[in-house]
Amino acid sequence: MAKTSRSGVSQLTQWFTTRNILSVGDFKARDLETIFEVADSLEPINLGRTSSDLMKGLVLGTLFFEPSTRTRLSFETAMLRLGGNVINVIGNSSSLEKGESLRDMGRVVSCFADVIAMRHPTAFTVHELSEGSTVPVINAGDGANEHPTQAMLDLYTIRKNQRRLKGLKVGLLGDLKYGRAAHSLIRVLALYGTEFVLISHPSLKLPEELLRELKTLGCNAVETSDLRSAIQDLDVLYVTRVQKERFPNLVDYEQVKNEYRVDLKTLRGARRSLSILHPLPRLDEIASEVDADPRFGCFDQVANGVTIRMALLALVAGRIPKAPKGKKKK
Ligand code: CP
Protein backbone atom coordinates (compact mmCIF):
# COMPACT_ATOMS: atom_id res chain seq x y z
CA MET A 1 0.00 0.00 0.00
CA ALA A 2 1.30 3.46 -0.88
CA LYS A 3 2.55 5.74 1.88
CA THR A 4 0.11 8.63 2.16
CA SER A 5 1.23 12.21 2.73
CA ARG A 6 -0.57 15.00 4.54
CA SER A 7 -1.76 16.32 1.16
CA GLY A 8 -3.83 13.13 0.90
CA VAL A 9 -1.99 11.54 -2.03
CA SER A 10 1.02 9.31 -2.06
CA GLN A 11 4.58 10.47 -1.48
CA LEU A 12 5.42 8.02 -4.23
CA THR A 13 4.07 10.43 -6.86
CA GLN A 14 7.58 11.84 -7.44
CA TRP A 15 8.52 8.57 -9.17
CA PHE A 16 6.08 9.38 -11.98
CA THR A 17 7.30 12.85 -12.89
CA THR A 18 8.60 12.98 -16.49
CA ARG A 19 8.25 9.18 -16.74
CA ASN A 20 7.17 7.45 -19.98
CA ILE A 21 4.26 5.03 -19.68
CA LEU A 22 5.11 2.42 -22.29
CA SER A 23 4.57 -0.95 -20.61
CA VAL A 24 2.73 -2.18 -17.54
CA GLY A 25 5.87 -4.19 -16.80
CA ASP A 26 7.39 -0.97 -15.39
CA PHE A 27 4.76 -0.71 -12.63
CA LYS A 28 4.58 -2.41 -9.25
CA ALA A 29 1.37 -2.79 -7.25
CA ARG A 30 2.31 0.22 -5.08
CA ASP A 31 2.65 2.43 -8.22
CA LEU A 32 -0.77 1.32 -9.44
CA GLU A 33 -2.18 2.15 -5.98
CA THR A 34 -0.69 5.65 -6.30
CA ILE A 35 -2.44 6.10 -9.68
CA PHE A 36 -5.73 4.92 -8.14
CA GLU A 37 -5.37 7.31 -5.16
CA VAL A 38 -4.81 10.24 -7.50
CA ALA A 39 -7.69 9.07 -9.73
CA ASP A 40 -10.00 8.91 -6.69
CA SER A 41 -9.07 12.50 -5.82
CA LEU A 42 -9.77 13.67 -9.41
CA GLU A 43 -13.00 11.76 -9.95
CA PRO A 44 -15.29 14.64 -8.81
CA ILE A 45 -13.86 16.69 -11.70
CA ASN A 46 -14.71 13.97 -14.21
CA LEU A 47 -18.21 13.71 -12.72
CA GLY A 48 -18.69 17.46 -13.24
CA ARG A 49 -19.02 18.18 -9.50
CA THR A 50 -16.12 20.58 -9.52
CA SER A 51 -13.76 22.19 -12.02
CA SER A 52 -9.97 22.26 -12.20
CA ASP A 53 -7.05 24.11 -13.74
CA LEU A 54 -4.48 21.56 -12.61
CA MET A 55 -2.98 21.26 -16.12
CA LYS A 56 -3.43 24.94 -17.06
CA GLY A 57 -0.75 26.10 -19.49
CA LEU A 58 0.17 22.56 -20.54
CA VAL A 59 -0.45 20.90 -23.91
CA LEU A 60 -1.17 17.24 -24.65
CA GLY A 61 -0.23 15.95 -28.11
CA THR A 62 -2.28 12.94 -29.25
CA LEU A 63 -0.71 11.05 -32.16
CA PHE A 64 -3.08 8.35 -33.41
CA PHE A 65 -2.00 6.29 -36.42
CA GLU A 66 -4.74 3.70 -35.90
CA PRO A 67 -8.51 4.14 -35.35
CA SER A 68 -9.72 4.98 -31.83
CA THR A 69 -12.83 6.40 -30.20
CA ARG A 70 -12.38 5.84 -26.47
CA THR A 71 -8.66 6.17 -25.94
CA ARG A 72 -8.08 9.33 -27.94
CA LEU A 73 -11.23 11.10 -26.82
CA SER A 74 -10.73 10.14 -23.18
CA PHE A 75 -7.13 11.39 -23.17
CA GLU A 76 -8.29 14.64 -24.74
CA THR A 77 -11.27 14.95 -22.37
CA ALA A 78 -9.00 14.27 -19.40
CA MET A 79 -6.64 17.09 -20.44
CA LEU A 80 -9.46 19.54 -21.20
CA ARG A 81 -11.25 18.82 -17.90
CA LEU A 82 -8.00 19.61 -16.08
CA GLY A 83 -7.74 22.98 -17.82
CA GLY A 84 -5.03 21.99 -20.32
CA ASN A 85 -4.97 22.10 -24.10
CA VAL A 86 -4.77 19.48 -26.81
CA ILE A 87 -3.15 19.22 -30.25
CA ASN A 88 -3.39 16.14 -32.42
CA VAL A 89 -2.31 14.14 -35.44
CA ILE A 90 -4.80 11.59 -36.73
CA GLY A 91 -4.12 8.96 -39.41
CA ASN A 92 -1.81 9.81 -42.30
CA SER A 93 -1.82 13.60 -41.93
CA SER A 94 1.71 13.96 -40.52
CA SER A 95 5.18 14.21 -42.09
CA LEU A 96 5.76 10.52 -41.29
CA GLU A 97 4.14 10.13 -44.73
CA LYS A 98 7.14 12.00 -46.22
CA GLY A 99 9.53 9.57 -44.54
CA GLU A 100 10.30 11.39 -41.27
CA SER A 101 11.43 8.96 -38.56
CA LEU A 102 9.38 8.37 -35.40
CA ARG A 103 12.43 9.40 -33.39
CA ASP A 104 12.56 12.80 -35.13
CA MET A 105 8.82 13.15 -34.79
CA GLY A 106 9.15 12.61 -31.03
CA ARG A 107 11.76 15.37 -30.81
CA VAL A 108 9.65 17.73 -32.92
CA VAL A 109 6.35 17.19 -31.08
CA SER A 110 8.22 17.76 -27.80
CA CYS A 111 8.68 21.37 -28.97
CA PHE A 112 4.88 21.79 -28.99
CA ALA A 113 3.54 19.47 -26.31
CA ASP A 114 4.29 18.75 -22.63
CA VAL A 115 2.98 15.17 -22.79
CA ILE A 116 2.45 12.86 -25.80
CA ALA A 117 -0.03 9.98 -26.11
CA MET A 118 0.55 7.78 -29.15
CA ARG A 119 -1.22 4.83 -30.80
CA HIS A 120 0.37 2.91 -33.65
CA PRO A 121 -0.45 -0.38 -35.45
CA THR A 122 3.11 -1.71 -35.02
CA ALA A 123 4.45 -3.09 -31.73
CA PHE A 124 7.21 -1.07 -30.00
CA THR A 125 7.02 1.97 -32.36
CA VAL A 126 5.98 4.05 -29.34
CA HIS A 127 9.33 3.16 -27.76
CA GLU A 128 11.03 4.50 -30.92
CA LEU A 129 9.12 7.81 -30.67
CA SER A 130 9.98 8.08 -26.97
CA GLU A 131 13.72 7.85 -27.76
CA GLY A 132 13.48 11.19 -29.59
CA SER A 133 10.98 12.82 -27.23
CA THR A 134 12.07 15.13 -24.42
CA VAL A 135 8.62 14.97 -22.77
CA PRO A 136 6.75 11.99 -21.26
CA VAL A 137 5.28 9.59 -23.82
CA ILE A 138 2.25 7.43 -23.04
CA ASN A 139 1.52 4.26 -25.00
CA ALA A 140 -2.10 4.40 -26.20
CA GLY A 141 -1.80 0.97 -27.85
CA ASP A 142 1.03 -0.44 -29.97
CA GLY A 143 -0.04 -3.20 -32.33
CA ALA A 144 -0.76 -6.50 -30.59
CA ASN A 145 1.77 -5.68 -27.88
CA GLU A 146 0.35 -3.53 -25.07
CA HIS A 147 -2.37 -1.07 -24.03
CA PRO A 148 -1.15 -0.04 -20.55
CA THR A 149 -3.64 2.73 -19.80
CA GLN A 150 -6.52 0.41 -20.72
CA ALA A 151 -5.18 -2.15 -18.23
CA MET A 152 -4.98 0.53 -15.52
CA LEU A 153 -8.57 1.64 -16.08
CA ASP A 154 -9.71 -2.00 -16.21
CA LEU A 155 -7.96 -2.69 -12.91
CA TYR A 156 -9.44 0.49 -11.40
CA THR A 157 -12.91 -0.69 -12.48
CA ILE A 158 -12.35 -4.16 -10.99
CA ARG A 159 -11.10 -2.56 -7.75
CA LYS A 160 -14.29 -0.48 -7.54
CA ASN A 161 -16.65 -3.33 -8.45
CA GLN A 162 -15.09 -6.17 -6.46
CA ARG A 163 -13.71 -3.98 -3.62
CA ARG A 164 -10.44 -5.88 -3.74
CA LEU A 165 -7.77 -6.92 -6.20
CA LYS A 166 -6.07 -9.76 -4.37
CA GLY A 167 -6.96 -13.39 -5.03
CA LEU A 168 -9.64 -12.92 -7.70
CA LYS A 169 -10.56 -15.54 -10.27
CA VAL A 170 -10.59 -13.82 -13.66
CA GLY A 171 -11.69 -15.32 -16.97
CA LEU A 172 -10.37 -13.73 -20.15
CA LEU A 173 -12.37 -14.63 -23.23
CA GLY A 174 -11.83 -14.24 -26.96
CA ASP A 175 -8.72 -13.15 -28.79
CA LEU A 176 -5.91 -13.77 -26.32
CA LYS A 177 -3.34 -14.00 -29.12
CA TYR A 178 -3.64 -10.54 -30.65
CA GLY A 179 -5.58 -8.66 -27.93
CA ARG A 180 -3.23 -6.04 -26.48
CA ALA A 181 -5.73 -4.97 -23.81
CA ALA A 182 -5.81 -8.56 -22.54
CA HIS A 183 -2.00 -8.80 -22.62
CA SER A 184 -1.55 -5.70 -20.45
CA LEU A 185 -4.41 -6.57 -18.08
CA ILE A 186 -3.03 -10.08 -17.48
CA ARG A 187 0.34 -8.59 -16.53
CA VAL A 188 -1.11 -6.20 -13.95
CA LEU A 189 -3.53 -8.77 -12.52
CA ALA A 190 -0.58 -11.13 -12.04
CA LEU A 191 0.74 -8.68 -9.40
CA TYR A 192 -2.25 -9.56 -7.19
CA GLY A 193 -2.10 -13.38 -7.18
CA THR A 194 -4.96 -13.69 -9.66
CA GLU A 195 -6.18 -17.10 -10.74
CA PHE A 196 -6.62 -17.03 -14.53
CA VAL A 197 -9.03 -18.94 -16.74
CA LEU A 198 -8.00 -18.32 -20.35
CA ILE A 199 -10.94 -19.08 -22.64
CA SER A 200 -10.30 -19.04 -26.38
CA HIS A 201 -10.39 -20.93 -29.64
CA PRO A 202 -7.18 -23.04 -29.82
CA SER A 203 -5.82 -20.75 -32.58
CA LEU A 204 -6.23 -17.64 -30.38
CA LYS A 205 -4.51 -18.80 -27.21
CA LEU A 206 -2.33 -16.52 -25.11
CA PRO A 207 1.25 -16.27 -26.48
CA GLU A 208 3.54 -18.87 -24.87
CA GLU A 209 5.95 -16.29 -23.42
CA LEU A 210 3.13 -14.51 -21.59
CA LEU A 211 1.81 -17.80 -20.22
CA ARG A 212 5.34 -18.64 -19.00
CA GLU A 213 5.57 -15.18 -17.40
CA LEU A 214 2.37 -15.86 -15.43
CA LYS A 215 3.62 -19.23 -14.23
CA THR A 216 6.98 -17.73 -13.22
CA LEU A 217 5.07 -15.20 -11.10
CA GLY A 218 3.33 -18.11 -9.37
CA CYS A 219 -0.11 -17.53 -10.91
CA ASN A 220 -2.42 -20.41 -11.63
CA ALA A 221 -3.58 -20.26 -15.28
CA VAL A 222 -5.89 -22.78 -16.94
CA GLU A 223 -6.54 -22.77 -20.69
CA THR A 224 -9.92 -23.93 -21.99
CA SER A 225 -12.33 -23.44 -24.86
CA ASP A 226 -15.41 -24.24 -22.73
CA LEU A 227 -17.02 -20.94 -21.70
CA ARG A 228 -20.15 -22.51 -20.14
CA SER A 229 -18.18 -24.45 -17.52
CA ALA A 230 -15.54 -21.77 -16.98
CA ILE A 231 -18.00 -18.97 -16.20
CA GLN A 232 -19.50 -20.65 -13.11
CA ASP A 233 -17.13 -19.46 -10.41
CA LEU A 234 -15.51 -16.37 -11.92
CA ASP A 235 -15.28 -13.00 -10.16
CA VAL A 236 -14.57 -11.19 -13.44
CA LEU A 237 -15.26 -12.11 -17.06
CA TYR A 238 -13.16 -9.96 -19.42
CA VAL A 239 -14.46 -10.35 -22.97
CA THR A 240 -12.43 -9.26 -26.00
CA ARG A 241 -13.16 -8.71 -29.70
CA VAL A 242 -11.43 -10.94 -32.25
CA GLN A 243 -8.88 -8.48 -33.67
CA LYS A 244 -9.62 -8.73 -37.41
CA GLU A 245 -6.97 -6.11 -38.23
CA ARG A 246 -4.15 -8.28 -36.83
CA PHE A 247 -4.87 -11.47 -38.83
CA PRO A 248 -2.42 -12.25 -41.65
CA ASN A 249 -5.38 -13.54 -43.74
CA LEU A 250 -9.13 -13.07 -43.53
CA VAL A 251 -9.94 -16.75 -44.08
CA ASP A 252 -8.51 -17.52 -40.62
CA TYR A 253 -10.47 -14.61 -39.12
CA GLU A 254 -13.78 -15.79 -40.67
CA GLN A 255 -13.30 -19.20 -39.06
CA VAL A 256 -13.07 -17.88 -35.49
CA LYS A 257 -14.91 -14.54 -35.52
CA ASN A 258 -18.18 -15.91 -34.08
CA GLU A 259 -16.76 -18.51 -31.72
CA TYR A 260 -18.12 -16.92 -28.53
CA ARG A 261 -21.15 -14.84 -27.61
CA VAL A 262 -22.07 -13.91 -24.05
CA ASP A 263 -25.85 -13.59 -23.65
CA LEU A 264 -28.25 -13.97 -20.73
CA LYS A 265 -28.37 -17.74 -21.27
CA THR A 266 -24.56 -17.95 -21.00
CA LEU A 267 -24.75 -16.09 -17.69
CA ARG A 268 -27.05 -18.64 -16.05
CA GLY A 269 -25.14 -20.09 -13.12
CA ALA A 270 -22.60 -17.25 -13.04
CA ARG A 271 -22.05 -15.43 -9.74
CA ARG A 272 -24.33 -12.52 -8.84
CA SER A 273 -21.17 -10.56 -8.04
CA LEU A 274 -19.56 -11.26 -11.44
CA SER A 275 -18.11 -8.22 -13.24
CA ILE A 276 -18.57 -8.42 -17.02
CA LEU A 277 -16.01 -6.21 -18.72
CA HIS A 278 -14.85 -5.52 -22.29
CA PRO A 279 -12.37 -2.87 -23.49
CA LEU A 280 -14.74 -2.09 -26.42
CA PRO A 281 -15.47 -1.72 -29.26
CA ARG A 282 -17.62 -4.86 -29.19
CA LEU A 283 -19.04 -6.61 -32.21
CA ASP A 284 -21.24 -9.57 -31.30
CA GLU A 285 -19.24 -11.02 -28.36
CA ILE A 286 -21.65 -9.57 -25.78
CA ALA A 287 -25.34 -9.51 -26.71
CA SER A 288 -27.01 -6.13 -26.15
CA GLU A 289 -29.55 -7.84 -23.85
CA VAL A 290 -26.70 -8.11 -21.30
CA ASP A 291 -26.39 -4.31 -21.08
CA ALA A 292 -29.27 -4.10 -18.58
CA ASP A 293 -27.74 -6.74 -16.30
CA PRO A 294 -26.23 -5.10 -13.19
CA ARG A 295 -23.07 -7.15 -13.71
CA PHE A 296 -22.36 -5.44 -17.06
CA GLY A 297 -19.64 -2.83 -16.45
CA CYS A 298 -18.35 -1.87 -19.91
CA PHE A 299 -19.57 1.71 -19.92
CA ASP A 300 -18.28 2.23 -16.37
CA GLN A 301 -14.88 1.27 -17.80
CA VAL A 302 -15.21 4.05 -20.39
CA ALA A 303 -16.01 6.67 -17.73
CA ASN A 304 -13.21 5.39 -15.48
CA GLY A 305 -10.87 5.75 -18.45
CA VAL A 306 -11.11 9.53 -18.27
CA THR A 307 -10.42 9.55 -14.52
CA ILE A 308 -7.40 7.25 -14.85
CA ARG A 309 -6.00 9.26 -17.75
CA MET A 310 -6.47 12.48 -15.75
CA ALA A 311 -4.38 10.89 -13.00
CA LEU A 312 -1.67 9.72 -15.40
CA LEU A 313 -1.41 13.12 -17.11
CA ALA A 314 -1.18 14.90 -13.75
CA LEU A 315 1.41 12.45 -12.42
CA VAL A 316 3.77 12.53 -15.41
CA ALA A 317 3.48 16.34 -15.54
CA GLY A 318 4.27 16.57 -11.82
CA ARG A 319 0.99 18.43 -11.16
CA ILE A 320 -0.21 16.56 -8.10
CA PRO A 321 -3.70 17.46 -6.91
CA LYS A 322 -4.28 18.62 -3.34
CA ALA A 323 -6.68 16.53 -1.28
CA PRO A 324 -10.25 17.91 -1.18
CA LYS A 325 -10.92 20.05 1.93
CA GLY A 326 -12.10 17.99 4.89
CA LYS A 327 -10.97 14.75 3.26
CA LYS A 328 -7.41 14.61 4.54
CA LYS A 329 -6.20 11.12 5.32
CA LYS A 330 -4.35 10.40 8.52
N1 CP B 1 -10.58 0.35 -25.75
C1 CP B 1 -10.02 1.02 -26.77
O1 CP B 1 -8.79 1.05 -26.93
O2 CP B 1 -10.93 1.63 -27.59
P1 CP B 1 -10.56 2.54 -28.84
O3 CP B 1 -9.90 1.65 -29.86
O4 CP B 1 -11.86 3.12 -29.32
O5 CP B 1 -9.59 3.60 -28.38
Short mmCIF file of N, CA and C and ligand atoms in Angstrom, two decimals, residues 67-71 119 147 150 279-280, ligand 1:
data_model
loop_
_atom_site.label_atom_id
_atom_site.label_comp_id
_atom_site.label_asym_id
_atom_site.label_seq_id
_atom_site.Cartn_x
_atom_site.Cartn_y
_atom_site.Cartn_z
N PRO A 67 -7.22 3.65 -35.83
CA PRO A 67 -8.51 4.14 -35.35
C PRO A 67 -8.68 4.04 -33.82
N SER A 68 -9.41 4.97 -33.27
CA SER A 68 -9.72 4.98 -31.83
C SER A 68 -10.91 5.89 -31.59
N THR A 69 -11.79 5.48 -30.70
CA THR A 69 -12.83 6.40 -30.20
C THR A 69 -12.52 6.71 -28.74
N ARG A 70 -12.52 5.66 -27.91
CA ARG A 70 -12.38 5.84 -26.47
C ARG A 70 -11.04 6.42 -26.03
N THR A 71 -9.96 5.81 -26.51
CA THR A 71 -8.66 6.17 -25.94
C THR A 71 -8.30 7.61 -26.28
N ARG A 119 -0.77 6.18 -30.39
CA ARG A 119 -1.22 4.83 -30.80
C ARG A 119 -0.66 4.54 -32.19
N HIS A 147 -1.44 -2.21 -24.16
CA HIS A 147 -2.37 -1.07 -24.03
C HIS A 147 -2.39 -0.74 -22.53
N GLN A 150 -5.29 1.20 -20.76
CA GLN A 150 -6.52 0.41 -20.72
C GLN A 150 -6.47 -0.56 -19.54
N PRO A 279 -13.01 -4.17 -23.22
CA PRO A 279 -12.37 -2.87 -23.49
C PRO A 279 -13.12 -2.06 -24.53
N LEU A 280 -14.00 -2.72 -25.31
CA LEU A 280 -14.74 -2.09 -26.42
C LEU A 280 -13.75 -1.61 -27.49
N1 CP B 1 -10.58 0.35 -25.75
C1 CP B 1 -10.02 1.02 -26.77
O1 CP B 1 -8.79 1.05 -26.93
O2 CP B 1 -10.93 1.63 -27.59
P1 CP B 1 -10.56 2.54 -28.84
O3 CP B 1 -9.90 1.65 -29.86
O4 CP B 1 -11.86 3.12 -29.32
O5 CP B 1 -9.59 3.60 -28.38
#
